CSV table of C-alpha atoms and ligand atoms in Angstrom, one decimal:
chain,number,residue,atom,x,y,z
T,1,UNK,CA,16.2,9.8,-1.0
T,2,UNK,CA,14.5,11.7,-3.9
T,3,UNK,CA,11.3,10.0,-4.4
T,4,UNK,CA,9.0,7.1,-2.8
T,5,UNK,CA,7.4,5.1,-4.8
T,6,UNK,CA,8.5,1.3,-4.4
T,7,UNK,CA,10.6,-0.9,-1.5
T,8,UNK,CA,13.8,-0.1,-4.5
T,9,UNK,CA,13.9,3.4,-3.1
T,10,UNK,CA,14.4,2.5,0.5
T,11,UNK,CA,18.1,1.4,0.1
T,12,UNK,CA,18.5,-1.2,3.3
T,13,UNK,CA,15.5,-2.8,4.8
T,14,UNK,CA,17.7,-3.4,8.0
T,15,UNK,CA,18.4,0.4,8.5
T,16,UNK,CA,15.2,1.6,7.4
T,17,UNK,CA,13.6,-0.3,10.4
T,18,UNK,CA,15.9,0.7,12.5
T,19,UNK,CA,15.5,4.2,11.8
T,20,UNK,CA,11.6,3.4,12.4
T,21,UNK,CA,12.0,2.3,15.4
T,22,UNK,CA,14.2,5.1,16.5
T,23,UNK,CA,11.4,7.0,15.5
T,24,UNK,CA,8.8,5.5,17.1
T,25,UNK,CA,10.9,6.0,20.9
T,26,UNK,CA,10.4,9.4,20.3
T,27,UNK,CA,8.7,10.9,17.1
T,28,UNK,CA,9.3,14.8,17.9
T,29,UNK,CA,12.9,14.3,17.5
T,30,UNK,CA,13.2,15.7,14.2
T,31,UNK,CA,10.4,19.1,14.2
T,32,UNK,CA,12.9,21.7,13.3
T,33,UNK,CA,13.6,19.5,10.1
T,34,UNK,CA,10.1,20.0,8.5
T,35,UNK,CA,10.0,23.8,9.3
T,36,UNK,CA,8.5,25.9,6.1
T,37,UNK,CA,8.4,22.9,4.0
T,38,UNK,CA,4.7,22.3,2.7
T,39,UNK,CA,3.6,18.7,2.0
T,40,UNK,CA,0.6,18.5,-0.6
T,41,UNK,CA,-1.0,15.4,-0.8
T,42,UNK,CA,-3.4,14.5,-3.7
T,43,UNK,CA,-6.2,11.9,-3.5
T,44,UNK,CA,-7.6,10.8,-6.6
T,45,UNK,CA,-9.3,8.4,-4.3
T,46,UNK,CA,-10.7,8.0,-0.8
T,47,UNK,CA,-8.7,7.2,2.5
T,48,UNK,CA,-8.3,7.2,6.0
T,49,UNK,CA,-5.2,5.7,7.1
T,50,UNK,CA,-3.3,7.3,4.6
T,51,UNK,CA,-4.4,10.2,4.9
T,52,UNK,CA,-4.4,11.4,8.7
T,53,UNK,CA,-1.4,8.8,9.2
T,54,UNK,CA,1.1,10.8,6.3
T,55,UNK,CA,-0.3,14.1,8.0
T,56,UNK,CA,0.4,13.1,11.4
T,57,UNK,CA,4.2,12.1,10.8
T,58,UNK,CA,4.4,15.7,8.5
T,59,UNK,CA,3.2,17.3,11.8
T,60,UNK,CA,5.6,15.5,13.7
T,61,UNK,CA,8.2,16.9,11.4
T,62,UNK,CA,6.9,20.1,11.8
T,63,UNK,CA,5.7,20.0,8.3
T,64,UNK,CA,3.0,22.4,7.1
T,65,UNK,CA,0.4,20.0,5.1
T,66,UNK,CA,-2.0,20.7,2.6
T,67,UNK,CA,-4.6,18.1,1.5
T,68,UNK,CA,-6.6,18.0,-2.2
T,69,UNK,CA,-9.2,16.1,-2.8
T,70,UNK,CA,-9.2,16.0,-6.8
T,71,UNK,CA,-12.8,14.7,-6.9
T,72,UNK,CA,-14.3,17.5,-4.5
T,73,UNK,CA,-14.0,20.9,-5.5
T,74,UNK,CA,-11.1,20.8,-7.9
T,75,UNK,CA,-11.5,21.4,-11.7
T,76,UNK,CA,-12.3,17.4,-13.6
T,77,UNK,CA,-9.1,16.5,-14.8
T,78,UNK,CA,-8.0,15.1,-18.5
T,79,UNK,CA,-4.9,12.7,-18.1
T,80,UNK,CA,-4.3,11.7,-22.0
T,81,UNK,CA,-2.7,14.2,-24.0
T,82,UNK,CA,-4.1,14.6,-27.5
T,83,UNK,CA,-8.0,15.1,-26.3
T,84,UNK,CA,-10.4,17.7,-27.8
T,85,UNK,CA,-11.1,18.9,-24.2
T,86,UNK,CA,-14.9,19.8,-25.5
T,87,UNK,CA,-16.2,17.2,-22.7
T,88,UNK,CA,-16.7,17.6,-18.7
T,89,UNK,CA,-13.2,17.9,-17.7
T,90,UNK,CA,-12.1,21.4,-17.4
T,91,UNK,CA,-8.1,21.1,-17.0
T,92,UNK,CA,-5.3,18.7,-18.0
T,93,UNK,CA,-3.0,17.1,-15.8
T,94,UNK,CA,0.1,18.6,-17.5
T,95,UNK,CA,-0.7,22.3,-15.8
T,96,UNK,CA,-2.6,20.8,-12.8
T,97,UNK,CA,0.6,19.3,-11.8
T,98,UNK,CA,3.0,21.9,-12.1
T,99,UNK,CA,0.6,24.2,-10.6
T,100,UNK,CA,0.5,21.9,-7.6
T,101,UNK,CA,4.6,22.0,-7.5
T,102,UNK,CA,4.5,26.0,-6.8
T,103,UNK,CA,2.7,25.4,-3.7
T,104,UNK,CA,4.6,22.7,-2.3
T,105,UNK,CA,7.9,21.3,-1.2
T,106,UNK,CA,7.2,17.4,-1.5
T,107,UNK,CA,4.2,15.7,-2.5
T,108,UNK,CA,2.3,12.6,-2.1
T,109,UNK,CA,-0.1,11.2,-4.4
T,110,UNK,CA,-2.6,8.8,-4.1
T,111,UNK,CA,-4.0,7.1,-7.6
T,112,UNK,CA,-5.7,3.6,-7.9
T,113,UNK,CA,-5.4,1.3,-10.3
T,114,UNK,CA,-8.3,1.9,-13.0
T,115,UNK,CA,-8.5,-1.8,-14.0
T,116,UNK,CA,-9.6,-1.1,-17.4
T,117,UNK,CA,-6.4,-1.2,-19.2
T,118,UNK,CA,-3.4,-3.4,-17.6
T,119,UNK,CA,-1.0,-1.7,-19.7
T,120,UNK,CA,-1.8,2.1,-18.7
T,121,UNK,CA,-2.1,0.7,-14.9
T,122,UNK,CA,1.4,-0.6,-14.9
T,123,UNK,CA,3.0,1.9,-16.7
T,124,UNK,CA,2.0,4.2,-13.6
T,125,UNK,CA,1.1,6.9,-16.0
T,126,UNK,CA,-0.4,9.0,-13.6
T,127,UNK,CA,2.2,8.6,-11.0
T,128,UNK,CA,4.9,9.0,-13.7
T,129,UNK,CA,3.3,12.6,-14.7
T,130,UNK,CA,3.9,13.8,-11.0
T,131,UNK,CA,7.6,13.0,-10.9
T,132,UNK,CA,8.2,14.1,-14.7
T,133,UNK,CA,6.2,17.5,-14.2
T,134,UNK,CA,6.0,18.6,-10.6
T,135,UNK,CA,9.4,19.3,-9.9
T,136,UNK,CA,9.4,18.3,-6.5
T,137,UNK,CA,9.9,14.7,-4.7
T,138,UNK,CA,6.7,12.4,-5.1
T,139,UNK,CA,5.9,9.6,-2.7
T,140,UNK,CA,3.2,7.0,-3.7
T,141,UNK,CA,0.2,6.6,-1.3
T,142,UNK,CA,-0.9,4.1,-3.1
T,143,UNK,CA,-0.3,4.0,-7.6
T,144,UNK,CA,-2.0,2.1,-9.5
T,145,UNK,CA,0.5,-1.4,-9.0
T,146,UNK,CA,2.2,-0.3,-5.4
T,147,UNK,CA,1.5,0.7,-1.9
T,148,UNK,CA,4.8,1.0,-0.5
T,149,UNK,CA,3.8,3.1,2.7
T,150,UNK,CA,1.7,0.3,3.4
T,151,UNK,CA,4.1,-2.8,2.9
T,152,UNK,CA,7.0,-0.6,4.9
T,153,UNK,CA,4.7,-0.5,7.6
T,154,UNK,CA,3.5,-4.1,7.3
T,155,UNK,CA,7.9,-5.2,7.6
T,156,UNK,CA,7.9,-2.9,10.7
T,157,UNK,CA,5.5,-4.4,12.4
T,158,UNK,CA,6.3,-8.1,11.2
T,159,UNK,CA,9.7,-7.5,12.6
T,160,UNK,CA,8.5,-6.5,15.7
T,161,UNK,CA,6.6,-9.4,16.0
T,162,UNK,CA,8.4,-12.3,14.9
T,163,UNK,CA,9.3,-15.2,16.9
T,164,UNK,CA,12.0,-16.6,14.5
T,165,UNK,CA,14.6,-15.2,12.1
T,166,UNK,CA,12.9,-15.9,8.9
T,167,UNK,CA,9.0,-16.0,9.8
T,168,UNK,CA,6.5,-18.0,7.3
T,169,UNK,CA,4.3,-15.4,6.1
T,170,UNK,CA,1.6,-16.2,4.1
T,171,UNK,CA,-0.6,-13.7,1.8
T,172,UNK,CA,-3.7,-15.1,1.1
T,173,UNK,CA,-6.6,-13.7,-1.1
T,174,UNK,CA,-9.8,-13.7,0.4
T,175,UNK,CA,-13.4,-12.9,-1.2
T,176,UNK,CA,-14.8,-9.3,-1.8
T,177,UNK,CA,-17.7,-7.7,-3.9
T,178,UNK,CA,-15.9,-5.5,-5.8
T,179,UNK,CA,-13.1,-5.4,-8.4
T,180,UNK,CA,-9.7,-4.2,-6.4
T,181,UNK,CA,-6.5,-3.4,-7.7
T,182,UNK,CA,-3.1,-5.9,-6.8
T,183,UNK,CA,-1.1,-3.0,-5.3
T,184,UNK,CA,-1.3,-4.1,-1.5
T,185,UNK,CA,-0.7,-8.1,-2.5
T,186,UNK,CA,2.0,-7.0,-5.5
T,187,UNK,CA,3.6,-4.3,-3.0
T,188,UNK,CA,3.7,-7.0,0.2
T,189,UNK,CA,5.1,-9.3,-1.8
T,190,UNK,CA,8.7,-7.3,-3.0
T,191,UNK,CA,8.6,-6.3,0.2
T,192,UNK,CA,8.6,-9.9,1.7
T,193,UNK,CA,11.0,-10.7,-0.7
T,194,UNK,CA,13.2,-7.6,-0.3
T,195,UNK,CA,13.0,-8.7,3.3
T,196,UNK,CA,14.0,-12.6,2.8
T,197,UNK,CA,11.0,-13.9,4.8
T,198,UNK,CA,10.2,-17.6,3.5
T,199,UNK,CA,6.8,-16.1,1.6
T,200,UNK,CA,4.0,-18.3,0.2
T,201,UNK,CA,0.5,-16.6,-1.9
T,202,UNK,CA,-2.2,-18.7,-1.8
T,203,UNK,CA,-5.4,-17.3,-4.0
T,204,UNK,CA,-7.9,-19.5,-6.1
T,205,UNK,CA,-6.9,-20.2,-9.8
T,206,UNK,CA,-6.9,-17.6,-12.1
T,207,UNK,CA,-5.5,-14.8,-9.4
T,208,UNK,CA,-2.3,-15.4,-10.4
T,209,UNK,CA,0.3,-12.3,-9.5
T,210,UNK,CA,2.5,-10.5,-12.1
T,211,UNK,CA,5.4,-12.9,-11.9
T,212,UNK,CA,7.9,-9.7,-11.1
T,213,UNK,CA,6.2,-9.2,-8.0
T,214,UNK,CA,5.7,-12.7,-6.7
T,215,UNK,CA,9.6,-13.4,-6.8
T,216,UNK,CA,10.6,-15.9,-4.8
T,217,UNK,CA,7.5,-16.9,-3.2
T,218,UNK,CA,6.1,-20.6,-3.6
T,219,UNK,CA,2.7,-19.9,-4.7
T,220,UNK,CA,-0.2,-22.8,-3.3
T,221,UNK,CA,-4.1,-22.8,-4.7
T,222,UNK,CA,-4.7,-24.9,-1.4
T,223,UNK,CA,-5.1,-22.4,1.2
T,224,UNK,CA,-5.4,-25.0,3.7
T,225,UNK,CA,-1.9,-26.4,2.8
T,226,UNK,CA,-0.8,-22.5,2.8
T,227,UNK,CA,-1.7,-21.6,6.3
T,228,UNK,CA,-0.1,-25.2,8.1
T,229,UNK,CA,2.9,-23.6,10.1
T,230,UNK,CA,2.7,-20.0,9.4
T,231,UNK,CA,3.9,-17.2,11.5
T,232,UNK,CA,1.6,-14.4,9.7
T,233,UNK,CA,-1.5,-14.5,7.8
T,234,UNK,CA,-1.8,-11.5,5.5
T,235,UNK,CA,-5.3,-11.5,3.9
T,236,UNK,CA,-6.6,-9.0,0.9
T,237,UNK,CA,-8.7,-9.3,-1.7
T,238,UNK,CA,-7.6,-8.3,-5.8
T,239,UNK,CA,-8.9,-8.6,-9.1
T,240,UNK,CA,-7.6,-11.2,-12.1
T,241,UNK,CA,-4.5,-10.0,-13.2
T,242,UNK,CA,-4.0,-12.4,-16.2
T,243,UNK,CA,-5.4,-11.7,-19.5
T,244,UNK,CA,-7.8,-12.0,-21.0
T,245,UNK,CA,-10.0,-11.4,-17.3
T,246,UNK,CA,-7.6,-8.1,-16.4
T,247,UNK,CA,-9.8,-6.6,-13.6
T,248,UNK,CA,-12.3,-8.8,-13.2
T,249,UNK,CA,-14.1,-10.7,-10.5
T,250,UNK,CA,-13.6,-14.6,-10.9
T,251,UNK,CA,-14.6,-15.4,-7.7
T,252,UNK,CA,-16.5,-14.4,-4.4
T,253,UNK,CA,-16.2,-17.5,-3.0
T,254,UNK,CA,-16.7,-17.4,1.0
T,255,UNK,CA,-15.0,-20.6,1.7
T,256,UNK,CA,-11.4,-18.6,1.5
T,257,UNK,CA,-13.1,-16.0,4.5
T,258,UNK,CA,-10.0,-16.3,7.1
T,259,UNK,CA,-12.1,-18.1,9.9
T,260,UNK,CA,-10.7,-19.6,13.5
T,261,UNK,CA,-10.6,-23.3,12.1
T,262,UNK,CA,-8.1,-22.1,9.4
T,263,UNK,CA,-6.1,-20.0,11.7
T,264,UNK,CA,-5.9,-23.2,14.1
T,265,UNK,CA,-3.7,-24.9,11.4
T,266,UNK,CA,-0.9,-22.2,11.6
T,267,UNK,CA,2.0,-21.8,14.1
T,268,UNK,CA,-0.6,-19.8,16.1
T,269,UNK,CA,-0.3,-16.8,13.2
T,270,UNK,CA,-0.8,-13.1,13.9
T,271,UNK,CA,-3.5,-12.0,11.4
T,272,UNK,CA,-2.8,-8.8,9.1
T,273,UNK,CA,-4.6,-6.9,6.7
T,274,UNK,CA,-4.3,-3.5,5.8
T,275,UNK,CA,-7.4,-2.3,6.4
T,276,UNK,CA,-10.2,-1.1,5.2
T,277,UNK,CA,-11.8,-4.6,5.8
T,278,UNK,CA,-14.9,-6.2,5.0
T,279,UNK,CA,-15.9,-8.4,8.3
T,280,UNK,CA,-17.2,-12.0,7.2
T,281,UNK,CA,-15.9,-11.3,3.6
T,282,UNK,CA,-12.5,-11.3,4.2
T,283,UNK,CA,-12.2,-12.3,7.7
T,284,UNK,CA,-14.5,-13.5,10.5
T,285,UNK,CA,-15.2,-10.9,13.5
T,286,UNK,CA,-13.6,-13.6,15.8
T,287,UNK,CA,-10.1,-13.9,14.3
T,288,UNK,CA,-10.1,-10.1,13.5
T,289,UNK,CA,-11.0,-9.4,17.2
T,290,UNK,CA,-8.4,-12.0,18.2
T,291,UNK,CA,-5.1,-11.3,20.5
T,292,UNK,CA,-3.5,-12.6,17.5
T,293,UNK,CA,-4.9,-9.7,15.2
T,294,UNK,CA,-2.2,-7.2,14.4
T,295,UNK,CA,-4.5,-4.6,12.3
T,296,UNK,CA,-4.4,-2.0,14.6
T,297,UNK,CA,-0.8,-1.6,15.6
T,298,UNK,CA,0.0,-2.2,11.7
T,299,UNK,CA,-2.7,0.6,11.1
T,300,UNK,CA,-0.5,2.7,13.9
T,301,UNK,CA,2.7,1.7,12.3
T,302,UNK,CA,1.9,3.8,9.1
T,303,UNK,CA,2.4,6.9,10.9
T,304,UNK,CA,5.8,5.7,11.5
T,305,UNK,CA,6.9,4.4,7.6
T,306,UNK,CA,5.3,7.8,6.3
T,307,UNK,CA,7.8,10.0,8.6
T,308,UNK,CA,10.6,7.8,7.6
T,309,UNK,CA,10.0,8.6,4.5
T,310,UNK,CA,9.3,12.3,4.9
T,311,UNK,CA,12.1,12.4,6.7
T,312,UNK,CA,14.4,11.0,4.4
T,313,UNK,CA,12.9,13.3,1.4
T,314,UNK,CA,13.3,16.6,3.3
T,315,UNK,CA,16.8,15.3,4.3
T,316,UNK,CA,17.8,15.3,0.4
T,317,UNK,CA,16.1,18.7,-0.6
H,1,AN0,C1,-8.2,-0.5,-1.8
H,1,AN0,C2,-7.0,-1.4,-2.3
H,1,AN0,O1,-7.9,-2.8,-2.3
H,1,AN0,O2,-6.5,-0.9,-3.3
H,1,AN0,C3,-7.3,0.4,-0.9
H,1,AN0,C4,-6.5,-0.6,0.3
H,1,AN0,C5,-5.4,0.5,1.0
H,1,AN0,N1,-9.2,-1.1,-1.2
H,1,AN0,C6,-10.5,-1.2,-1.2
H,1,AN0,O3,-11.0,-0.3,-2.7
H,1,AN0,C7,-11.6,-1.2,-0.5
H,2,CP,N1,-4.5,0.7,4.2
H,2,CP,C1,-4.5,2.3,3.5
H,2,CP,O1,-4.3,2.8,3.0
H,2,CP,O2,-5.7,2.7,4.4
H,2,CP,P1,-6.7,4.1,3.9
H,2,CP,O3,-6.9,3.7,2.4
H,2,CP,O4,-7.7,4.2,4.5
H,2,CP,O5,-5.9,5.5,3.7
């Protein structure tokens, strides 16, 4: 594998999950593979899980790891070409990227949507520049439109817990005070479609996702109807995608919070969320603390997903 930015890079999903479960049984079986190889992780945005799980995965493979938080201690970076750099930005991404490539063998990039210009976000300008100019295999640690390491971990978690071959998986919008990207729901829908699960997406009117990600999913505006018979409830907030409200918060309606009463409509569903989660906005204390909550095993599987991805990138060096 030469890069990892979406489900399209991972190939056969059954094979990928089998590889993940094999690594989970003994995560130290490939410690020689990363010897004298360096991973550089670049963060334009905050992280807890991605940073720790990806570093742990790299250590399991015997890699050396370097982390750069672009906003802490590095020069402020200009990203637009053609700008007269007489402001506060001391360095251009077009020099910074190839320089970073000099010091490592594999690069992970986290760069969220800015939510001001849909075209810029959906072209994945930052991630694409890393792919083009770093000279190294690049993987996404959540980019503007997708979070494939999260979705891969979600898929592994569902495969471990499902009770029927083709479970009903419900992606539900839930309220949040701030405007968040569509990366997690886009990517989740993309992977669930690829896995051919029975996927239902529920959200208030105005929160329709890009149809390219919705794919074969059914959209149900009545959250209670969507929950009926569900095997997995996957909660997430996102901001509006549709014009003219791209990136805006249209609702903070706590009638959409996932609570015990709504979970009772499901087929004893498991509750999932990528974390970080706002309790009693997205989900009640009771549901996230219940025995059906998978948020911790899901986060644990981030290490496994990252290890499969790094292993495949190393094998192709
Ligand atoms: C980010 C998002 O919604 O994309 C990261 C999720 C993994 N969440 C927040 O900023 C709260
Ligand atoms: N789920 C996830 O990616 O978490 P972090 O933002 O903490 O990395």
